[in-house]
PDB file of C-alpha atoms in Angstrom:
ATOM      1  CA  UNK C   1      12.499 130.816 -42.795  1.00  0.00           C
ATOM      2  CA  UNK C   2      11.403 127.128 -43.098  1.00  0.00           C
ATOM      3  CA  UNK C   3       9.659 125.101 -45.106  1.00  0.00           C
ATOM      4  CA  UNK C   4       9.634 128.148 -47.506  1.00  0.00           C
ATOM      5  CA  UNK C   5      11.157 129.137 -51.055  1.00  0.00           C
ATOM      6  CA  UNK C   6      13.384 131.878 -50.458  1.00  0.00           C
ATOM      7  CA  UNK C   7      13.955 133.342 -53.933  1.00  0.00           C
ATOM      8  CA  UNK C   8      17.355 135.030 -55.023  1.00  0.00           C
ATOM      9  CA  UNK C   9      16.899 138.803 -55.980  1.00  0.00           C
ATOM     10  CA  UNK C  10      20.148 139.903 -55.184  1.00  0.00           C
ATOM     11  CA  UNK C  11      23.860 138.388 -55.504  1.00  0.00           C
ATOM     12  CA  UNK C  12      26.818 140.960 -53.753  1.00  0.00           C
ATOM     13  CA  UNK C  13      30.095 141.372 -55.806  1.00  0.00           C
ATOM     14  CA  UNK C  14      28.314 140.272 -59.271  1.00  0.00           C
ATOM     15  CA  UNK C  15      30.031 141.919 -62.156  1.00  0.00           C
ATOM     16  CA  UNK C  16      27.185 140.851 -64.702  1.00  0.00           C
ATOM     17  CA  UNK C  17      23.712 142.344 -64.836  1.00  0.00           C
ATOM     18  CA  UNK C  18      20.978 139.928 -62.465  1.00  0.00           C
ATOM     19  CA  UNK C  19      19.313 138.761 -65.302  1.00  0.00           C
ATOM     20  CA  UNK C  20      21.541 138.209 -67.868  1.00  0.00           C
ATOM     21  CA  UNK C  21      22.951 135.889 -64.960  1.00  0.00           C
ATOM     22  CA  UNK C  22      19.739 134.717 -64.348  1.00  0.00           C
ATOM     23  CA  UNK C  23      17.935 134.443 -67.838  1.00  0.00           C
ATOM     24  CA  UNK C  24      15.205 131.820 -67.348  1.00  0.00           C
ATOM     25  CA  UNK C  25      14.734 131.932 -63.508  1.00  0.00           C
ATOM     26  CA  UNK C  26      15.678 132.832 -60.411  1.00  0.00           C
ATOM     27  CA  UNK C  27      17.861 130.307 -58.070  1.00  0.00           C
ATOM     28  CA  UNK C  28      15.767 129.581 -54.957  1.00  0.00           C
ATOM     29  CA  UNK C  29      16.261 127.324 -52.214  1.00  0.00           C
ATOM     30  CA  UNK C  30      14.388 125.607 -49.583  1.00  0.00           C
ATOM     31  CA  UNK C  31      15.005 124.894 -45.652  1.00  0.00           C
ATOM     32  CA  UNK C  32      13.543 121.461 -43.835  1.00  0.00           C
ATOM     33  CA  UNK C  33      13.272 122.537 -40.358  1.00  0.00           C
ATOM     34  CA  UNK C  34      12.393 118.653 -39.672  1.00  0.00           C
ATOM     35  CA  UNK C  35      15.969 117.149 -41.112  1.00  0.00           C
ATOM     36  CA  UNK C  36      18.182 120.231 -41.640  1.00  0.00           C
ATOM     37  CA  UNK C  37      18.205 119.576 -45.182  1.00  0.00           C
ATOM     38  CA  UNK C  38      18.127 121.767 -48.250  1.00  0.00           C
ATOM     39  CA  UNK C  39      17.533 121.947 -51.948  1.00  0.00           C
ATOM     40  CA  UNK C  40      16.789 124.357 -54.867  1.00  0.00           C
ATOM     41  CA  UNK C  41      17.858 125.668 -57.999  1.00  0.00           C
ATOM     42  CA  UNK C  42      20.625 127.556 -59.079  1.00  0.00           C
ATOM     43  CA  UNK C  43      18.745 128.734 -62.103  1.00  0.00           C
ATOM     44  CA  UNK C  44      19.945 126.104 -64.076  1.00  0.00           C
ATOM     45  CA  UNK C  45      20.277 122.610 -62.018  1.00  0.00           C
ATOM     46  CA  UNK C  46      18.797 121.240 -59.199  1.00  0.00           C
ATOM     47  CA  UNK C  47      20.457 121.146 -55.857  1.00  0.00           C
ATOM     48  CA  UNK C  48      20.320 119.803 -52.408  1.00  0.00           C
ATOM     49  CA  UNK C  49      22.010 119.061 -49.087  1.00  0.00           C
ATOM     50  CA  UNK C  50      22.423 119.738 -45.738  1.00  0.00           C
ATOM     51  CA  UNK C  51      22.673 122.477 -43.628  1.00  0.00           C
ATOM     52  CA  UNK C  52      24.196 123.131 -40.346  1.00  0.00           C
ATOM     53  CA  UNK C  53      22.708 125.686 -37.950  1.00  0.00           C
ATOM     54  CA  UNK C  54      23.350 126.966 -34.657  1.00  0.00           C
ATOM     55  CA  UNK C  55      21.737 130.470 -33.719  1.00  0.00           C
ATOM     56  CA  UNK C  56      22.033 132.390 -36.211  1.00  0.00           C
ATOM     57  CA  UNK C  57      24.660 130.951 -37.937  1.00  0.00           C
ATOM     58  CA  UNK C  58      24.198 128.886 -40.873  1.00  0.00           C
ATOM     59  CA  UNK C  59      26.827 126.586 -43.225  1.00  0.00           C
ATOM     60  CA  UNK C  60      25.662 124.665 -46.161  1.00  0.00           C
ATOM     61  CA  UNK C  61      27.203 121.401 -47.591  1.00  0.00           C
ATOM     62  CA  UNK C  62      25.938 121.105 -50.961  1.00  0.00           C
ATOM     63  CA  UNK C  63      25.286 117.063 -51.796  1.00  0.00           C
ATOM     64  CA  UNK C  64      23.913 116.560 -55.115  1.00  0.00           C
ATOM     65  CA  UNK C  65      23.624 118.763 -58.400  1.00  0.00           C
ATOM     66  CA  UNK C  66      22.270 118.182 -61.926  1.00  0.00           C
ATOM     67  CA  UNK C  67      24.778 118.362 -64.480  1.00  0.00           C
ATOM     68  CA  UNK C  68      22.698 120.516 -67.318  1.00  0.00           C
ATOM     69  CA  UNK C  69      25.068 122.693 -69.150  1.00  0.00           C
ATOM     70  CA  UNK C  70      24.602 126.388 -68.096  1.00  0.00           C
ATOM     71  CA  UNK C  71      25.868 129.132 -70.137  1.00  0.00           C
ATOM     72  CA  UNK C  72      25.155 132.428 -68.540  1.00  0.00           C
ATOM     73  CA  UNK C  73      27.681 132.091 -65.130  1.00  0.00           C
ATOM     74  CA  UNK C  74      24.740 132.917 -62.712  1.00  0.00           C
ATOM     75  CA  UNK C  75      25.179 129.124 -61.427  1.00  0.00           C
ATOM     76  CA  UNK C  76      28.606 129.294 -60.467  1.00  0.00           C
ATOM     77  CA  UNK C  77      28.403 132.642 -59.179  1.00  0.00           C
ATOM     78  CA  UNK C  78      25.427 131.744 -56.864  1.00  0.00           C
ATOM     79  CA  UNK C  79      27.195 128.252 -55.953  1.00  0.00           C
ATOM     80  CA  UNK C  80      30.418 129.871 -54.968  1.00  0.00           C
ATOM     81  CA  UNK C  81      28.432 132.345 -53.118  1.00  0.00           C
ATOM     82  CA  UNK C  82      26.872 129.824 -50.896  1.00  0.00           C
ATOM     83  CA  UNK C  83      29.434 128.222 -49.852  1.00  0.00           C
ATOM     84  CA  UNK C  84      30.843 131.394 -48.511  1.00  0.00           C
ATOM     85  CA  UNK C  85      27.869 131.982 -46.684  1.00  0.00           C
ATOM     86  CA  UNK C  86      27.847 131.612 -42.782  1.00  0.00           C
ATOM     87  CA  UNK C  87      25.429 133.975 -41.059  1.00  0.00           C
ATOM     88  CA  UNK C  88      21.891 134.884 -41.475  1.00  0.00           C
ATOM     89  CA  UNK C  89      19.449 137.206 -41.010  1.00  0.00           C
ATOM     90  CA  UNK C  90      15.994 138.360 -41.245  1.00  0.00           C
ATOM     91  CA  UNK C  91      15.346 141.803 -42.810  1.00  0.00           C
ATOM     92  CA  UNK C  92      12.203 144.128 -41.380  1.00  0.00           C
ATOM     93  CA  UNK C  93      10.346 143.219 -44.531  1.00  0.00           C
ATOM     94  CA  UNK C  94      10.956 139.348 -43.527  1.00  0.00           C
ATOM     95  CA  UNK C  95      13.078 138.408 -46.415  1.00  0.00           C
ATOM     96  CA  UNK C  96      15.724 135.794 -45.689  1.00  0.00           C
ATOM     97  CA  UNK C  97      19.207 137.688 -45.669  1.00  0.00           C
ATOM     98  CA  UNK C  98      22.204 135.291 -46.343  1.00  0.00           C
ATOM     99  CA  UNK C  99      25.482 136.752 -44.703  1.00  0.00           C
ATOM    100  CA  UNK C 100      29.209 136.260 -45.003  1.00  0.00           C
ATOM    101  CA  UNK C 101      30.235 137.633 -41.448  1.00  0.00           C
ATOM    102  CA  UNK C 102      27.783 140.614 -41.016  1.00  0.00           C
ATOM    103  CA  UNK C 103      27.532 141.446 -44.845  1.00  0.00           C
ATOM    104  CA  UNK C 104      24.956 140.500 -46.936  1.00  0.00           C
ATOM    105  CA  UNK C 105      25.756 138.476 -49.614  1.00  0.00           C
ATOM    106  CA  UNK C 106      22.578 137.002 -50.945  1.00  0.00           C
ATOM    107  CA  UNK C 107      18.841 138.012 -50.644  1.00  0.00           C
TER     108      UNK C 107
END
């Protein structure tokens, strides 16, 4: 789960196709173990910030975007998504499972 690139393939209650949202790239994002810190992409702009964890619950505080201008909606969609986000999990095929409560939101 750490020191990884966990790469979005799924976004829950997304009214527009995956990659029409996501045209050029997938948003990833990347756990320090060492400073609870983040960062990634949201498929458009760079990202970072901390993250709090305790078990397996998780919060994000996003710190620091770029502000390139993105067209398709995937980055506010996956922004808004994450800050909703306050569980996780680890699926049988070890893919990082990103939960609001015990539904998963992201993957």
């Amino acid at each position: 789960m750490y020191d990884i690139t966990w790469e979005l393939e799924y976004l829950s209650e997304s009214q527009k196709d995956f990659k029409e949202m996501y045209p050029d790239k997938n948003p990833f994002i990347q756990l320090k173990k060492a400073n609870t810190q983040f960062s990634g992409n949201t498929g458009c702009n760079d990202f970072g910030g901390i993250y709090h964890q305790k078990v397996n619950a998780i919060r994000f505080e996003i710190q620091r975007t770029t502000m390139a201008y993105c067209e398709s909606g995937g980055e506010e969609a996956f922004l808004k998504m994450l800050s909703q986000i306050n569980r996780f999990a680890i699926d049988n095929d070890g893919k990082l499972l990103l939960l609001t409560d015990d539904i998963p939101m992201m993957r």
